[in-house]
Coordinates of C-alpha atoms and ligand atoms in Angstrom, one line a residue:
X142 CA 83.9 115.1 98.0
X143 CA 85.0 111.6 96.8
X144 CA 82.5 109.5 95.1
X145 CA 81.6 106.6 96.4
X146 CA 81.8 103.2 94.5
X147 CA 79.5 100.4 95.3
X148 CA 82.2 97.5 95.6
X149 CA 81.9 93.9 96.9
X150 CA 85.6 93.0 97.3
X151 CA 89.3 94.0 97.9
X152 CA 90.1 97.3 96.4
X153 CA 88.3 96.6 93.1
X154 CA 86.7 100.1 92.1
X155 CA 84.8 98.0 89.5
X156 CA 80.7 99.7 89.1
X157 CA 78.2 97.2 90.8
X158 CA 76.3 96.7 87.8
X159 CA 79.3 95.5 86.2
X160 CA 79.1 92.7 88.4
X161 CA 75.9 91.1 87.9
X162 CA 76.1 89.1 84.8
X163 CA 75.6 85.5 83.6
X164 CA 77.6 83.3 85.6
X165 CA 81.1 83.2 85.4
X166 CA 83.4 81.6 83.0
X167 CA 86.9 81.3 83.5
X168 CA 88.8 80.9 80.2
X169 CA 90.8 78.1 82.1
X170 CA 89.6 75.7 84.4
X171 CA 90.9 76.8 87.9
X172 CA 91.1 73.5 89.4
X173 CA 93.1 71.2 87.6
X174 CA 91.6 67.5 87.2
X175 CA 95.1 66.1 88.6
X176 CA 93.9 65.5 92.0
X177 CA 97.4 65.8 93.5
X178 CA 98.1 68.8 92.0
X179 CA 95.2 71.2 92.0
X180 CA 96.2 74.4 92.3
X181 CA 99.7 74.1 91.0
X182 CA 98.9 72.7 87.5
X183 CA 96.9 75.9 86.5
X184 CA 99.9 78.2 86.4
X185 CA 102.8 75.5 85.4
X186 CA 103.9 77.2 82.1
X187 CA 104.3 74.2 78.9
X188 CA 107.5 74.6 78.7
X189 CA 110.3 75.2 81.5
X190 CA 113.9 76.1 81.0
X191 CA 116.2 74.3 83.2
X192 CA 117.3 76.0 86.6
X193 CA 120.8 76.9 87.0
X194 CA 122.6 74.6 89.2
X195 CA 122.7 75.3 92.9
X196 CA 126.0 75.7 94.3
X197 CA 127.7 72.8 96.7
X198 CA 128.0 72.2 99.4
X199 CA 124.6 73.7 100.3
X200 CA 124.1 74.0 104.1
X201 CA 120.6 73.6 105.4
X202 CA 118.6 76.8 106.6
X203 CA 118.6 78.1 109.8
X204 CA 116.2 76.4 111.3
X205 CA 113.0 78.3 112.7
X206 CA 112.5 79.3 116.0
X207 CA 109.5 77.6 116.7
X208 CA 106.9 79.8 118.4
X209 CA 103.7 77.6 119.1
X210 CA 104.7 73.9 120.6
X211 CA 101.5 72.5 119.5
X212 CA 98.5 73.0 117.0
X213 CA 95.4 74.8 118.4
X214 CA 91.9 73.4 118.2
X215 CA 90.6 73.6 114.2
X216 CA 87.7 75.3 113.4
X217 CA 84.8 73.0 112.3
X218 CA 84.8 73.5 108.7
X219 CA 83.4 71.1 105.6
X220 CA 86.7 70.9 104.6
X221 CA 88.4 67.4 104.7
X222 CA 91.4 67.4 107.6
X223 CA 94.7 66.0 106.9
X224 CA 95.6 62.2 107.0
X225 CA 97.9 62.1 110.4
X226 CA 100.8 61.0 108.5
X227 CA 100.3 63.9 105.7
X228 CA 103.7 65.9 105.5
X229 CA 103.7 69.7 107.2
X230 CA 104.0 72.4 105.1
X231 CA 107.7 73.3 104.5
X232 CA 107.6 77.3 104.4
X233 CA 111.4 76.9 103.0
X234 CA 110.6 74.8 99.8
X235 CA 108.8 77.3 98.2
X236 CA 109.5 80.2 95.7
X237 CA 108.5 83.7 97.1
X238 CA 108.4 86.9 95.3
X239 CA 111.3 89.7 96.2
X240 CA 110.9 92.6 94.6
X241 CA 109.3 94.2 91.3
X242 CA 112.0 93.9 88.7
X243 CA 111.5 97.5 88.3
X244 CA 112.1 98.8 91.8
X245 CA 115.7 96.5 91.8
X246 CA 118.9 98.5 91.0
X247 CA 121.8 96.3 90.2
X248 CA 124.3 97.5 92.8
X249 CA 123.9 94.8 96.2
X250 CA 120.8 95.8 97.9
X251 CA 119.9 93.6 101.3
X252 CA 116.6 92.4 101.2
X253 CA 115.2 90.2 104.1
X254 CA 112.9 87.0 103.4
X255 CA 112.2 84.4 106.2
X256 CA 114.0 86.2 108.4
X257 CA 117.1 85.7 106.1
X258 CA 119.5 88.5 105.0
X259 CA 119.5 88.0 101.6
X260 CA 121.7 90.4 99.1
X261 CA 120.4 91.2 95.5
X262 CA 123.0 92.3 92.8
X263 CA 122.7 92.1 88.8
X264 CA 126.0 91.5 86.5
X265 CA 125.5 91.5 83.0
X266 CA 121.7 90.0 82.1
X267 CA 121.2 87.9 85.1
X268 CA 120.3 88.6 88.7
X269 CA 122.2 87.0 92.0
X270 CA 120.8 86.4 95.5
X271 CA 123.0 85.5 98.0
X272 CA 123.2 85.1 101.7
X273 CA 124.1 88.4 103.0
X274 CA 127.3 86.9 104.5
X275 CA 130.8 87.0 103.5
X276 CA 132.6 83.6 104.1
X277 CA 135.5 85.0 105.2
X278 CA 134.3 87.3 108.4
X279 CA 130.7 87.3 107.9
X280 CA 130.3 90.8 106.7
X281 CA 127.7 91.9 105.4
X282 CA 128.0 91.2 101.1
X283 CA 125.3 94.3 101.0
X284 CA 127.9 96.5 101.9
X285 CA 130.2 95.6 99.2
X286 CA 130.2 96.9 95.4
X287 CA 130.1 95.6 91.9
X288 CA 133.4 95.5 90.9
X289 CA 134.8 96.0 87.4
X290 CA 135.0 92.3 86.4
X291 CA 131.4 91.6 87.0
X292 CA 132.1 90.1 90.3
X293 CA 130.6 91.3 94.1
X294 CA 133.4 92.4 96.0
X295 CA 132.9 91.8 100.1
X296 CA 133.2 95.5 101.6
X297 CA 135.8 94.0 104.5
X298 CA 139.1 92.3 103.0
X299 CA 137.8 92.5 99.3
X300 CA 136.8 89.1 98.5
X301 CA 135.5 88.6 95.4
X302 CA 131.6 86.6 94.1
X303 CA 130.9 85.3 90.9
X304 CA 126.8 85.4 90.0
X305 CA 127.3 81.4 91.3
X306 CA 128.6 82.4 94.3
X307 CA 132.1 81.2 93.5
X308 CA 134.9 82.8 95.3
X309 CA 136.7 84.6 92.4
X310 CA 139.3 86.0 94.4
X311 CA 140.9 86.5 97.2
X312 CA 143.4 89.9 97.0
X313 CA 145.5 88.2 100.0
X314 CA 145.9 84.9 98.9
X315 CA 144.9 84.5 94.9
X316 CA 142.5 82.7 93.4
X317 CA 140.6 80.0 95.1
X318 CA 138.6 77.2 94.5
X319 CA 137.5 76.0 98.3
X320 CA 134.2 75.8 98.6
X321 CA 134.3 77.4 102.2
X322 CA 134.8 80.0 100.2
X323 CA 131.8 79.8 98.1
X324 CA 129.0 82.8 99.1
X325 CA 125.6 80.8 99.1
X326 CA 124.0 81.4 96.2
X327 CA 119.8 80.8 95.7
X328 CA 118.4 79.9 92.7
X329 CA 116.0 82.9 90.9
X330 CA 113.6 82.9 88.5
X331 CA 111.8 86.2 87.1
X332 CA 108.4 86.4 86.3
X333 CA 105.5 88.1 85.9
X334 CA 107.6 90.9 86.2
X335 CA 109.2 90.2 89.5
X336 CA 112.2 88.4 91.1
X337 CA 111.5 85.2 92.8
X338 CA 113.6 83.6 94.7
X339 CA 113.9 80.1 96.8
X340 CA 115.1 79.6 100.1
X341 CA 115.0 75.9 100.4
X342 CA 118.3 73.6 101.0
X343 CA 117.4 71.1 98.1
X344 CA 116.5 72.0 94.6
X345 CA 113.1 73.5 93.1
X346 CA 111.8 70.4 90.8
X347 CA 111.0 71.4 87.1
X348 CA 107.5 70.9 88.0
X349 CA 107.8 73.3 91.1
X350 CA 107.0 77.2 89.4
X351 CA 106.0 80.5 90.9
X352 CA 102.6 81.6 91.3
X353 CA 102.5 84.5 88.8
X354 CA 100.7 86.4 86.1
X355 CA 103.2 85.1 83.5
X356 CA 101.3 83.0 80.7
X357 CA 97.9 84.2 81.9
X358 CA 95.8 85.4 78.8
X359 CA 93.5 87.1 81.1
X360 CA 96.1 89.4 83.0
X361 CA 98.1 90.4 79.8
X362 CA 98.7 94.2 80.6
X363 CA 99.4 95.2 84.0
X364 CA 98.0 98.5 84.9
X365 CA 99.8 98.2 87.9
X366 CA 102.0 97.0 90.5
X367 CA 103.0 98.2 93.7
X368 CA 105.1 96.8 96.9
X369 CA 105.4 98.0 100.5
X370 CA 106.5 96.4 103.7
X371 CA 104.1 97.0 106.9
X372 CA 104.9 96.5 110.3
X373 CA 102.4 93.6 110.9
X374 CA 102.7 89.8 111.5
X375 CA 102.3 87.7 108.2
X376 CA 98.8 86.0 109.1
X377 CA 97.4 89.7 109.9
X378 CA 98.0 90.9 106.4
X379 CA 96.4 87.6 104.9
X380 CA 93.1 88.1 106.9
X381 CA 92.7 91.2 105.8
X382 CA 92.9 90.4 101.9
X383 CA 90.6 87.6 102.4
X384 CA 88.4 89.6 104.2
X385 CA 85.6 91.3 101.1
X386 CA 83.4 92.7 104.5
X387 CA 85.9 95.5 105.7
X388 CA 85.7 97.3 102.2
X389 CA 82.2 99.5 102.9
X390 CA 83.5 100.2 106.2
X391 CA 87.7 100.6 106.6
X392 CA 87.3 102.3 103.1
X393 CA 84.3 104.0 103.3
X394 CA 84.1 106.9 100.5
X395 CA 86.9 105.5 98.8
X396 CA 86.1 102.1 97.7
X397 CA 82.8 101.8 99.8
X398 CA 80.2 102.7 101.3
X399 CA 78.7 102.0 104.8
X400 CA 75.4 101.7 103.7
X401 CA 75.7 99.5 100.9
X402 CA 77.0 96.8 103.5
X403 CA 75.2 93.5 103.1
X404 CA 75.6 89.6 103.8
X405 CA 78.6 88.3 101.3
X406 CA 77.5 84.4 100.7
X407 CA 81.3 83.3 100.4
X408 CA 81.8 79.5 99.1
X409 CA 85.1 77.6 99.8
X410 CA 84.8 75.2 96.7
X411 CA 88.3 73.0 97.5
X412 CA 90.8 73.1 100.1
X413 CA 93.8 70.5 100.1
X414 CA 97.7 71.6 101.4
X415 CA 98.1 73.0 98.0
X416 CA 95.6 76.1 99.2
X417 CA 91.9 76.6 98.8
X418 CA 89.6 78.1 96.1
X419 CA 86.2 80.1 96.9
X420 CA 83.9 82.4 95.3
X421 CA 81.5 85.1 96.1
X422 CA 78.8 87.2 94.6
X423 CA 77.2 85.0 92.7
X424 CA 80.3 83.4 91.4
X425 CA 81.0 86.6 89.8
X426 CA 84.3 86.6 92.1
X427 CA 86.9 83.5 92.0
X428 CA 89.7 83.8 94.7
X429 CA 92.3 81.6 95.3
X430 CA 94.7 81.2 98.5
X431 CA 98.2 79.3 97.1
X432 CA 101.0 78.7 99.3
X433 CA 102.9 80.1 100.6
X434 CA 101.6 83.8 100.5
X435 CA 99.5 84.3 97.5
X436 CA 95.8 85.3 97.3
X437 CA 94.7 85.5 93.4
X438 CA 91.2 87.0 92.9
X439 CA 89.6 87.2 89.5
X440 CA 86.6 88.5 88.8
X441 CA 83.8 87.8 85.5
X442 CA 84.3 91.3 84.2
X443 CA 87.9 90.3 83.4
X444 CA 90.1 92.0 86.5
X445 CA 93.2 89.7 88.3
X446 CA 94.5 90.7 91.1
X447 CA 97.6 89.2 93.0
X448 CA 98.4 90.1 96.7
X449 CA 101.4 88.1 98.0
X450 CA 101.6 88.6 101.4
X451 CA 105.6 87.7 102.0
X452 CA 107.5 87.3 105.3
X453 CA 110.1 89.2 106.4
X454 CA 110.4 88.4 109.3
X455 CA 108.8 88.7 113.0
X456 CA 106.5 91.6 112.8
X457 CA 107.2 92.6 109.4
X458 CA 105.5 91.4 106.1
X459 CA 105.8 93.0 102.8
X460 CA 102.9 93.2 100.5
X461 CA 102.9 93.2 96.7
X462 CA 99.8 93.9 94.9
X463 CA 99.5 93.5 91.2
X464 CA 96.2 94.8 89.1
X465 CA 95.8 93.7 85.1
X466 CA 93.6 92.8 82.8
X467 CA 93.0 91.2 79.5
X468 CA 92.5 94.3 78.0
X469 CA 94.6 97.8 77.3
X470 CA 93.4 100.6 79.4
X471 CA 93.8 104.0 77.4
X472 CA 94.2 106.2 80.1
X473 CA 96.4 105.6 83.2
X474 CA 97.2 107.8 86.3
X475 CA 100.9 108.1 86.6
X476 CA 102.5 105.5 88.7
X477 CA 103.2 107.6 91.8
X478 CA 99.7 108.7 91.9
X479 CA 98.5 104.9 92.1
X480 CA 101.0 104.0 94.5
X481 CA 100.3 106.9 96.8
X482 CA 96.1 106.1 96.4
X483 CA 97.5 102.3 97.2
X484 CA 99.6 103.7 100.5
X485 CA 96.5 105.9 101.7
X486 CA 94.0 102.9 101.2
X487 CA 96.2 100.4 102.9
X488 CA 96.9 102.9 105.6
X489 CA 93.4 103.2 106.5
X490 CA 93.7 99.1 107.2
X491 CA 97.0 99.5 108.7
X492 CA 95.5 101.3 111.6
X493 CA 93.1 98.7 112.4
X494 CA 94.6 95.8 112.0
X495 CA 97.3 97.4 114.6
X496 CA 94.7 97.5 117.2
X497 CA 93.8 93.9 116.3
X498 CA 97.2 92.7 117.4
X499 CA 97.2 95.1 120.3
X500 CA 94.2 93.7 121.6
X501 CA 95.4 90.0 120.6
X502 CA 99.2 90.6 122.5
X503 CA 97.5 91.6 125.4
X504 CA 95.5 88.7 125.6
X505 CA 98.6 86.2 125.3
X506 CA 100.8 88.0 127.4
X507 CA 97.6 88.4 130.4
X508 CA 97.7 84.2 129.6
X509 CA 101.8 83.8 129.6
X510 CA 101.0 82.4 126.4
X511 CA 103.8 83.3 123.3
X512 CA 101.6 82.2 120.5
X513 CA 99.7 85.1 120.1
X514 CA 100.3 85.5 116.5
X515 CA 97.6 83.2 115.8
X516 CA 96.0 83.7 119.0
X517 CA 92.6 84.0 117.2
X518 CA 90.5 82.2 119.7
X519 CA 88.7 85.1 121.0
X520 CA 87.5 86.0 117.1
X521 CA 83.7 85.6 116.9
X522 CA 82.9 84.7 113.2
X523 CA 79.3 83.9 112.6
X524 CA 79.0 85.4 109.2
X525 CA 79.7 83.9 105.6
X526 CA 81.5 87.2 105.0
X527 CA 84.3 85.7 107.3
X528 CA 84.3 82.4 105.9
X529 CA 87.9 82.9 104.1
X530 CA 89.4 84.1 107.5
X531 CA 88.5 81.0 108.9
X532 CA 89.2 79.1 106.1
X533 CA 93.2 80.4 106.3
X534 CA 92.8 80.0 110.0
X535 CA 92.0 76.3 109.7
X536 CA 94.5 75.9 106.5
X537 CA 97.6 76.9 109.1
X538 CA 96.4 74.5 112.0
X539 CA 95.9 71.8 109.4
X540 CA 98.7 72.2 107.2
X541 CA 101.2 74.8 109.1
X542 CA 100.9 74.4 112.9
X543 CA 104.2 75.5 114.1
X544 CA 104.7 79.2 114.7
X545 CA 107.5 80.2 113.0
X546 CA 109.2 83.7 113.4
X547 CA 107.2 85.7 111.4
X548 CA 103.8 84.9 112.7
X549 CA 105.3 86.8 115.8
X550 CA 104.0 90.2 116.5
X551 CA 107.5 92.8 116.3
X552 CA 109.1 94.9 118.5
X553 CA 109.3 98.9 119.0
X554 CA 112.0 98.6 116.0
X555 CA 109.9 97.9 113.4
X556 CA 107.7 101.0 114.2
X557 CA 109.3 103.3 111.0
X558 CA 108.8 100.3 109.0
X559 CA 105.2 101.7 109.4
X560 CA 105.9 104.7 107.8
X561 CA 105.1 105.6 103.9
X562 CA 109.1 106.5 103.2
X563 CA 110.8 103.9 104.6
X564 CA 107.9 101.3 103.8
X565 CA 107.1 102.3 100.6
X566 CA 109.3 104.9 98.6
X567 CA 112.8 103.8 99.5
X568 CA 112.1 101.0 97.4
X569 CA 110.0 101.9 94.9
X570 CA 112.0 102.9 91.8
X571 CA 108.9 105.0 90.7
X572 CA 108.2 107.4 94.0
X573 CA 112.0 107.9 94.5
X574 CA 112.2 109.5 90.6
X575 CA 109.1 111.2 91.3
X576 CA 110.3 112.4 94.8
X577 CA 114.0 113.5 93.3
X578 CA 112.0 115.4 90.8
X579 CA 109.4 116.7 93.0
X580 CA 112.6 118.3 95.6
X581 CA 114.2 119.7 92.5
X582 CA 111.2 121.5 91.4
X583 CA 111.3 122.8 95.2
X584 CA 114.4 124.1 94.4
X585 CA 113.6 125.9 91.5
X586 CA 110.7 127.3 92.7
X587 CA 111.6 128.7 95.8
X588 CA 115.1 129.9 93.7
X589 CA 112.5 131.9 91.1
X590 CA 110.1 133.0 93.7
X591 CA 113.2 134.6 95.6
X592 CA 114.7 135.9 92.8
X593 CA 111.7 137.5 91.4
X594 CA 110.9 139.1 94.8
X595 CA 114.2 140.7 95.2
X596 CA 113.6 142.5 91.7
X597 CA 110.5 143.7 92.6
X598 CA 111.9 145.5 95.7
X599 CA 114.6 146.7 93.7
X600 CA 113.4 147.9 90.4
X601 CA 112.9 150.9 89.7
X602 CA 109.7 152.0 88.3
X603 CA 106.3 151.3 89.8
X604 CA 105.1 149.3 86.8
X605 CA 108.5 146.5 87.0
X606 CA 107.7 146.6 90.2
X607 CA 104.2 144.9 89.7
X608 CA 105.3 143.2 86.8
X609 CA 108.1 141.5 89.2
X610 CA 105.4 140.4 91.5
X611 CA 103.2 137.9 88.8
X612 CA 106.5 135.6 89.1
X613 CA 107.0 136.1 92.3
X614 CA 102.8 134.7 92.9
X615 CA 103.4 132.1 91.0
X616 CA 106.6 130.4 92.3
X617 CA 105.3 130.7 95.6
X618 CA 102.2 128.9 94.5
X619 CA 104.6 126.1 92.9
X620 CA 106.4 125.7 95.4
X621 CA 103.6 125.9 98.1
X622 CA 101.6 123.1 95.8
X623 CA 105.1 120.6 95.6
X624 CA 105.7 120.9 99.8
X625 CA 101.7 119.6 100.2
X626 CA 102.5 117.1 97.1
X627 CA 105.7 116.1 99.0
X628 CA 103.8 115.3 102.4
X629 CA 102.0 112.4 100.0
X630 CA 105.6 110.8 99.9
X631 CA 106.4 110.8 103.9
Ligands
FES1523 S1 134.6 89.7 105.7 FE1 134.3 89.7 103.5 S2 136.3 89.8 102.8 FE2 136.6 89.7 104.9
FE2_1524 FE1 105.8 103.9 94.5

């Protein structure tokens, strides 16, 4: 049977008594005293090296296809509205997370953000995102190959990318210096570990950094980091990371327990457009929502936690979780073991928060309404526990009240999305070695098992005969134990 932690929030399998200490002190303050710049300033490293330019001309983003014509009524809330005049929030000036560096392979790899094809490819030290669009015909750069001068060559007519996203050649015609014929390149930056990339039309400012672990003395080893997309709207996902009350109960004897439920005083300490800041059990627990699609949690016995919750696009969000501490753990599961306990745990969510936006699309389609991404008017909240939900609820009316594409429930193509393999170990440099290894020690075992079963019929004497059979046991029971291992992968 599994034992059954005592745990107040979000996946932390920390021991309850671990919890209760004197109250917390962060080693850093986590609201800066620039009023301005609250949130921001905490994770703005001293020194920044210059971006690399952006290529011209730049043509502004597609624009969103705007889902929800008007803002909704606000929850009341202590938090100060907006002045009238006070900008919206631009969901295409921002840096968002792509990938762990270590699940990217270097050959061009489409990767969808913001409901943008976007192509990933490394030559030499640095990476390249692109627009996955060749200039000439629109073909699909992911399709192409890395050709032998360093360059991305399109699949179609052979075109060929510099990591600027200069045309480098054109086998028909020469080289070329149009910029027509320019792919559109996006500024990157890594850190923390993982690729970020940003998808607005003007330049990042110096000042303008991703939200990451990188310079933190309290998350200096990472013990572990894990992506997967889901086949859920964007704001879903976010609920249910701010949400500490679902633990004893979604995940009960495996990070909770049912009867350890109790009231979670939850206490929003700021909220401005650059996110909000709370805490929980007796301050023991700091969490922090930062725009676009971050939730940092840090807790007094030394734990940070990252979920970024990024678009993809309608119906599809991809999560990546990232646990580490100030201090070296001595023993670690292997990685594949953590990722599939991560892909059970969040499965056990996935199913609920399905029937959450079953039950909410039948509502806005019984209403003709469209909106029923955030169509959270039939929520009854009147517990502190659900204080965070309707804090992020009332940070997107305030601050982000047009429904862009990926607050929109999917359609029926997004259901294998849903599964573990496409969702999770496709894309996970980790599970795919594991997997490849996993299928060749299949092979093996089913080749010895056969093998030594054959002998045994054949030999002669009794006594080979018996001897033959110990191999044959034992294969079987390999191979037996890597088909159930296997099923943890699919
Ligand atoms: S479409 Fe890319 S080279 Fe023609
Ligand atoms: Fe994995």
């Amino acid at each position: 049977m599994s034992k059954v932690l005592p745990l107040r929030h979000l996946y932390l399998a920390i021991p309850r008594h671990l919890l209760v200490r004197p109250p917390y002190q962060p080693p850093q303050p986590l609201i800066h005293s620039d009023p301005t710049q609250p949130m921001l300033a905490f994770l703005v490293p001293l020194s920044l090296s210059p971006l690399p330019p952006l290529p011209t001309p730049r043509a502004a983003p597609r624009p969103p296809r705007r889902l929800i014509p008007q803002a909704t009524a606000v929850t009341p809330s202590t938090s100060p509205a907006p002045s009238p005049a006070a900008p919206l929030f631009n969901w295409y000036d921002q840096w968002y997370p792509l990938a762990p560096l270590s699940d990217l392979c270097p050959t061009p790899t489409r990767i969808v953000l913001l409901s943008t094809p976007l192509v990933v490819w490394r030559a030499a030290a640095a990476w390249s995102v692109f627009h996955d669009r060749c200039p000439h015909r629109l073909a699909a750069l992911s399709e192409g190959r890395l050709a032998e001068d360093g360059t991305l060559e399109c699949a179609y007519h052979g075109w060929r990318f510099s990591p600027s996203g200069a045309c480098a050649r054109i086998p028909q015609l020469g080289p070329v210096r149009s910029p027509r014929a320019c792919a559109k390149a996006l500024p990157v930056l890594e850190r923390g570990g993982l690729l970020f990339v940003w998808m607005g039309a003007r330049a990042p400012r110096v000042d303008e950094t991703p939200h990451s672990l990188e310079g933190d003395a309290r998350a200096r080893f990472v013990h572990s980091c894990f992506q997967r997309t889901l086949p859920l709207c964007f704001s879903t996902l976010l609920q249910n990371v701010l949400d500490p009350a679902h633990i004893h109960f979604a995940h009960h004897g495996f990070l909770g327990d049912r009867a350890q439920a109790a009231p979670i005083p939850i206490r929003v300490l700021s909220s401005s457009a650059a996110g909000f800041t709370a805490d929980y059990d007796a301050g023991n627990v700091r969490l922090r929502f930062l725009p676009p699609c971050l939730v940092e949690i840090v807790t007094s016995t030394g734990q940070s936690f990252l979920y970024y919750a990024v678009p993809v696009r309608a119906g599809l969000v991809r999560t990546i979780a990232i646990r580490a501490s100030a201090r070296r753990v001595l023993f670690r599961a292997p990685a594949w073991a953590d990722h599939m306990r991560r892909n059970l745990l969040l499965e056990q969510d996935l199913q609920l928060m399905r029937t959450q936006q079953e039950a909410m699309r039948t509502d806005a389609e019984s209403e003709g309404r469209r909106d029923y991404s955030r169509a959270w008017g039939a929520y009854q909240m009147p517990a502190s526990a659900d204080r965070l939900v309707v804090e992020m609820r009332r940070w997107l009316e305030n601050h982000a009240p047009e429904g862009e594409e990926w607050f929109a429930f999917g359609e029926g193509e997004v259901e294998e999305a849903g599964m573990r393999m496409e969702g999770h170990v496709k894309t996970c440099a980790v599970c795919a070695r594991a997997l490849k290894s996993l299928d060749a020690a299949t092979v093996a075992a089913k080749g010895v098992a056969a093998g030594a079963a054959v002998v045994s019929v054949l030999a002669p004497e009794h006594a080979q005969r018996v001897a033959c059979l110990v191999p044959t046991v034992i294969a079987a029971a390999v191979w037996a134990a890597c088909a159930r291992l296997r099923r943890g992968f699919e």
